[in-house]
PDB file of C-alpha atoms in Angstrom:
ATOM      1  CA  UNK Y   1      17.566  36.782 -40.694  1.00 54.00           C
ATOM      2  CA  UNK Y   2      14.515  37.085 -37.922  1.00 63.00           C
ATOM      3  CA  UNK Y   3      13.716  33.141 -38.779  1.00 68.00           C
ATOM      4  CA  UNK Y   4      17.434  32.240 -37.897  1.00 72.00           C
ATOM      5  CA  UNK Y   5      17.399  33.815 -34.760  1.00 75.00           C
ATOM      6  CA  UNK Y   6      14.286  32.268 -33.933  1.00 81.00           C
ATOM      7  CA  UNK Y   7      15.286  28.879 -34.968  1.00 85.00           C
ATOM      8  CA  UNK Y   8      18.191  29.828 -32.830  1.00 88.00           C
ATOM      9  CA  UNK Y   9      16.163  29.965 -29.531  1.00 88.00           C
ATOM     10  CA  UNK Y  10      13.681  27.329 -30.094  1.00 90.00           C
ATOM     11  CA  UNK Y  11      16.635  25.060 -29.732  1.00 92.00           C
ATOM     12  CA  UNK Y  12      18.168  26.586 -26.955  1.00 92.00           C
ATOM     13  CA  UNK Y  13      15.117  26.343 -25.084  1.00 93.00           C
ATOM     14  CA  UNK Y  14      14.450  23.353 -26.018  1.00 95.00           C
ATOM     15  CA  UNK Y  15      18.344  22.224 -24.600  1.00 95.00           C
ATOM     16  CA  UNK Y  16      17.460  23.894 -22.080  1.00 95.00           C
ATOM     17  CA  UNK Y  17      14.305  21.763 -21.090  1.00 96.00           C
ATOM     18  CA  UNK Y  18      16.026  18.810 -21.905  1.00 96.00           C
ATOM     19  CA  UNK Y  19      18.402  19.548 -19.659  1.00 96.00           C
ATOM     20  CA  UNK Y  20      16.025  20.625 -16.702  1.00 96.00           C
ATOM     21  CA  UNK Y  21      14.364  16.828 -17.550  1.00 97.00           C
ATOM     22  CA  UNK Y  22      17.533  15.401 -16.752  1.00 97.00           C
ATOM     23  CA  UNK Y  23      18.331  16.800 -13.867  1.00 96.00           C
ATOM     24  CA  UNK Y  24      14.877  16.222 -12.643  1.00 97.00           C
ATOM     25  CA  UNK Y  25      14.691  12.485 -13.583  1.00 97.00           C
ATOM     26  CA  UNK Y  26      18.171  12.282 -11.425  1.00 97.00           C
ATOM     27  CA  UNK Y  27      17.005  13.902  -8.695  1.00 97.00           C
ATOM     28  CA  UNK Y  28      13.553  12.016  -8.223  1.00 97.00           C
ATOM     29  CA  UNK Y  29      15.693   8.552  -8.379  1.00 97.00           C
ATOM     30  CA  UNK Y  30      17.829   9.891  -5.763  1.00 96.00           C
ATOM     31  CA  UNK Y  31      14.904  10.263  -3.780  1.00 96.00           C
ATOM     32  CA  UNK Y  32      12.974   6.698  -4.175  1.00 96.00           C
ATOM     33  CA  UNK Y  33      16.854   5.411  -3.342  1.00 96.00           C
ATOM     34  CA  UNK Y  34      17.062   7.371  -0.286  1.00 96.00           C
ATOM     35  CA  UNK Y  35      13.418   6.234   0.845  1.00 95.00           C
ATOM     36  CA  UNK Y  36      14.231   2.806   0.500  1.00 94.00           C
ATOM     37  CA  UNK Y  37      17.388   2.877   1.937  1.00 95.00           C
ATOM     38  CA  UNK Y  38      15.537   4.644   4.934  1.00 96.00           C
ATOM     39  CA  UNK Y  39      12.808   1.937   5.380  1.00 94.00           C
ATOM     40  CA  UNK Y  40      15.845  -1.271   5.087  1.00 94.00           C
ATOM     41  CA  UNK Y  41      17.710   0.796   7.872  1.00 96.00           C
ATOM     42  CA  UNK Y  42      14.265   1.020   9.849  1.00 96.00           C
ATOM     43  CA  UNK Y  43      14.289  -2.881   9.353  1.00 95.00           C
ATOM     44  CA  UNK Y  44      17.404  -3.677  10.479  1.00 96.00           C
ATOM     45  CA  UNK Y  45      16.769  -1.315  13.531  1.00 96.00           C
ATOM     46  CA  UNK Y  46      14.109  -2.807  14.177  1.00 95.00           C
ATOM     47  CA  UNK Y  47      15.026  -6.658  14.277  1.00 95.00           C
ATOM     48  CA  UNK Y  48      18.055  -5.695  15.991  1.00 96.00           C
ATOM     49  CA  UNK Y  49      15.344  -4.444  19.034  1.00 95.00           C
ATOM     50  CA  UNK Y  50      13.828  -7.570  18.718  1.00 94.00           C
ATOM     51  CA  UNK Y  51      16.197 -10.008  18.695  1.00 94.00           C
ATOM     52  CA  UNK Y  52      17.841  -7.966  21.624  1.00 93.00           C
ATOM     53  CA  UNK Y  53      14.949  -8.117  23.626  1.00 91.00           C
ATOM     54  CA  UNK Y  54      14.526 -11.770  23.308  1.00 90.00           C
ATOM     55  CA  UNK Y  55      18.464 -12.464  24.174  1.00 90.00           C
ATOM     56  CA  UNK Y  56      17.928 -10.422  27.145  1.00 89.00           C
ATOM     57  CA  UNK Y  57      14.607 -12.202  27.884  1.00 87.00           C
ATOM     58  CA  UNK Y  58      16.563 -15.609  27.209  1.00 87.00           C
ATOM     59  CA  UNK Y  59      19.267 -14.749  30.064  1.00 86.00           C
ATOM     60  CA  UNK Y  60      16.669 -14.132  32.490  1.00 84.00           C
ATOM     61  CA  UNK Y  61      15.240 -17.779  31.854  1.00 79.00           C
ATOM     62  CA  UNK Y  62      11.458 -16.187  30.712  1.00 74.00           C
ATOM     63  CA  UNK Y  63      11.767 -16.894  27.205  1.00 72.00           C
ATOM     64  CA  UNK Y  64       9.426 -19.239  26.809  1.00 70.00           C
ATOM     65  CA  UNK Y  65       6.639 -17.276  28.457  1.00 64.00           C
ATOM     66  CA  UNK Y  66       7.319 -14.064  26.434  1.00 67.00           C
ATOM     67  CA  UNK Y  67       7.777 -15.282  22.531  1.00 73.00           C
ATOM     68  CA  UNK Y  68       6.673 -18.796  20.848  1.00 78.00           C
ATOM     69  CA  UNK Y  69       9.094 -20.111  19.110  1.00 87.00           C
ATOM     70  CA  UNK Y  70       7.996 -18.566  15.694  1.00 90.00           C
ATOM     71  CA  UNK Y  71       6.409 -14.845  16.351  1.00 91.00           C
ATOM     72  CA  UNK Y  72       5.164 -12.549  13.879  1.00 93.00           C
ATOM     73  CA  UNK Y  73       5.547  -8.536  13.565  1.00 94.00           C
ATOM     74  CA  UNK Y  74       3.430  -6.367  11.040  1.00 93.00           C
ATOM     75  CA  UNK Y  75       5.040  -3.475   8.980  1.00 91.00           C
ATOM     76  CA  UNK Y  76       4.994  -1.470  11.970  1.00 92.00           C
ATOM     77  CA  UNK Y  77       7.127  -4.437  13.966  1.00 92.00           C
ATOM     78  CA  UNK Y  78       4.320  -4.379  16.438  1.00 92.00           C
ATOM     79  CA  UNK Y  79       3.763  -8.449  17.535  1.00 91.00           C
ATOM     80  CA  UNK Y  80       0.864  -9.413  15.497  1.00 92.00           C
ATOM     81  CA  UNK Y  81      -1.056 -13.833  15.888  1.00 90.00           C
ATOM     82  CA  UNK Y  82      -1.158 -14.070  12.441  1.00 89.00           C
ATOM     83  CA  UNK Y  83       1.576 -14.509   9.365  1.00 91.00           C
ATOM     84  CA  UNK Y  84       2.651 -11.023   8.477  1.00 91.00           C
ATOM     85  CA  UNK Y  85       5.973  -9.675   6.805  1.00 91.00           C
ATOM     86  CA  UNK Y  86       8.306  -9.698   9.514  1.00 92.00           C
ATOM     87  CA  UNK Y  87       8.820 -12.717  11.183  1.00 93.00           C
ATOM     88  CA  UNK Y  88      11.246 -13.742  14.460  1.00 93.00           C
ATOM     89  CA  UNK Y  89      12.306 -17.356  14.386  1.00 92.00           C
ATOM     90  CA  UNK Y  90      14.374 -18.662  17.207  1.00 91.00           C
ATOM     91  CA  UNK Y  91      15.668 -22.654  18.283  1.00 88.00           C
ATOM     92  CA  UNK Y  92      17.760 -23.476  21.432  1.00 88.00           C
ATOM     93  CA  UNK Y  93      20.538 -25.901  20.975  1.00 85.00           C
ATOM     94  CA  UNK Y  94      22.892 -27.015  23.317  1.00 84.00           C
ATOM     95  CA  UNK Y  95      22.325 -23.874  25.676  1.00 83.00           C
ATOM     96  CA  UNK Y  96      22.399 -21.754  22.711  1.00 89.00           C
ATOM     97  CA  UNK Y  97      19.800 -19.427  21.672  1.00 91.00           C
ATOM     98  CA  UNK Y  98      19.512 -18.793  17.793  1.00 94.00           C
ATOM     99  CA  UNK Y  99      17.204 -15.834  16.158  1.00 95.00           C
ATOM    100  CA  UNK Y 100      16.738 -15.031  12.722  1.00 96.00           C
ATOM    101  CA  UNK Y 101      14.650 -12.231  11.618  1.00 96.00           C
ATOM    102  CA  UNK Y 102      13.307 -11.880   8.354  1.00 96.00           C
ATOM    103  CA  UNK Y 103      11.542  -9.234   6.056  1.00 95.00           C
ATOM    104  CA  UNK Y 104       9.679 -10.124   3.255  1.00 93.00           C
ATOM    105  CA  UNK Y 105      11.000 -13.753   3.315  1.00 92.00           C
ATOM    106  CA  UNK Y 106      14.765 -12.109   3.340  1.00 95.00           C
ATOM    107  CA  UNK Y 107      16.782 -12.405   6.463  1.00 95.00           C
ATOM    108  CA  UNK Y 108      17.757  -9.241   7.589  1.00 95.00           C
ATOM    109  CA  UNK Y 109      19.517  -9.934  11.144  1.00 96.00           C
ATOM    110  CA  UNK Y 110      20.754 -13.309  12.888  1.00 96.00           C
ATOM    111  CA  UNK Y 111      22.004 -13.324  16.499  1.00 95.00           C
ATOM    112  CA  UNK Y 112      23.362 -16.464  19.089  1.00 94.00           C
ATOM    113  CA  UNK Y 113      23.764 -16.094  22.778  1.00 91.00           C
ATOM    114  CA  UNK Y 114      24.789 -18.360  24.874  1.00 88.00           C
ATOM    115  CA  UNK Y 115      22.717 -19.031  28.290  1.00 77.00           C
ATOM    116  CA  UNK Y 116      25.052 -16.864  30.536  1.00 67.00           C
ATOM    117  CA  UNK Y 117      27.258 -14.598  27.974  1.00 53.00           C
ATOM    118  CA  UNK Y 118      27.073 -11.619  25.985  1.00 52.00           C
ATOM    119  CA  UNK Y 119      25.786 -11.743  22.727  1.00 48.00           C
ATOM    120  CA  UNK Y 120      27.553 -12.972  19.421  1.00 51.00           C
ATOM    121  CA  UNK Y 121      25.975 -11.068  16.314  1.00 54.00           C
TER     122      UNK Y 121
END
């Protein structure tokens, strides 16, 4: 009868770990979700900075002294003279100012102004 009983609780403890696993597994995906999620929306805040900066820059006519036409940003989005993972494109057509911003190769934000309006995102 002791051997049952024993039997008996080895496999509720062992439910029990399994069970503890689970839970754990769950809650350490939940975690490397949330921290990416946290560095894309540090991204996107960021290029949206940017490519504010250089519409604002545009309006005042001094774009051309402030970025090159291609400018590159280093995890940190601090302006960097050499290829890095964040890069600012921009082209002017027809009094039109276009920006892309990319991560990684990925676009992450795209803005057009016009020369003397607000902003179209």
């Amino acid at each position: 009868m002791k051997n049952h009983h024993t039997s008996l609780f080895l496999i509720e403890l062992l439910l029990g770990i399994l069970a503890f696993l689970l839970a754990s597994a769950l809650c350490i995906e939940l975690f490397a979700k949330s921290y990416l999620l946290n560095q894309d929306s540090k991204n996107l805040t960021n290029a949206t900075r940017i490519a504010s900066n250089v519409a604002e820059i545009y309006k005042a006519h001094k774009l051309e002294s402030s970025y090159s036409p291609i400018t590159y940003f280093n995890s940190s989005w601090v302006k960097v003279n050499h290829q890095d993972e964040n890069v600012m494109h921009y082209t002017i057509s027809d009094d039109i100012l276009h920006i892309q911003i990319k991560h990684k190769n990925k676009t992450i934000y795209k803005l057009s102004v016009n020369q003397g309006s607000e902003a179209d995102a």
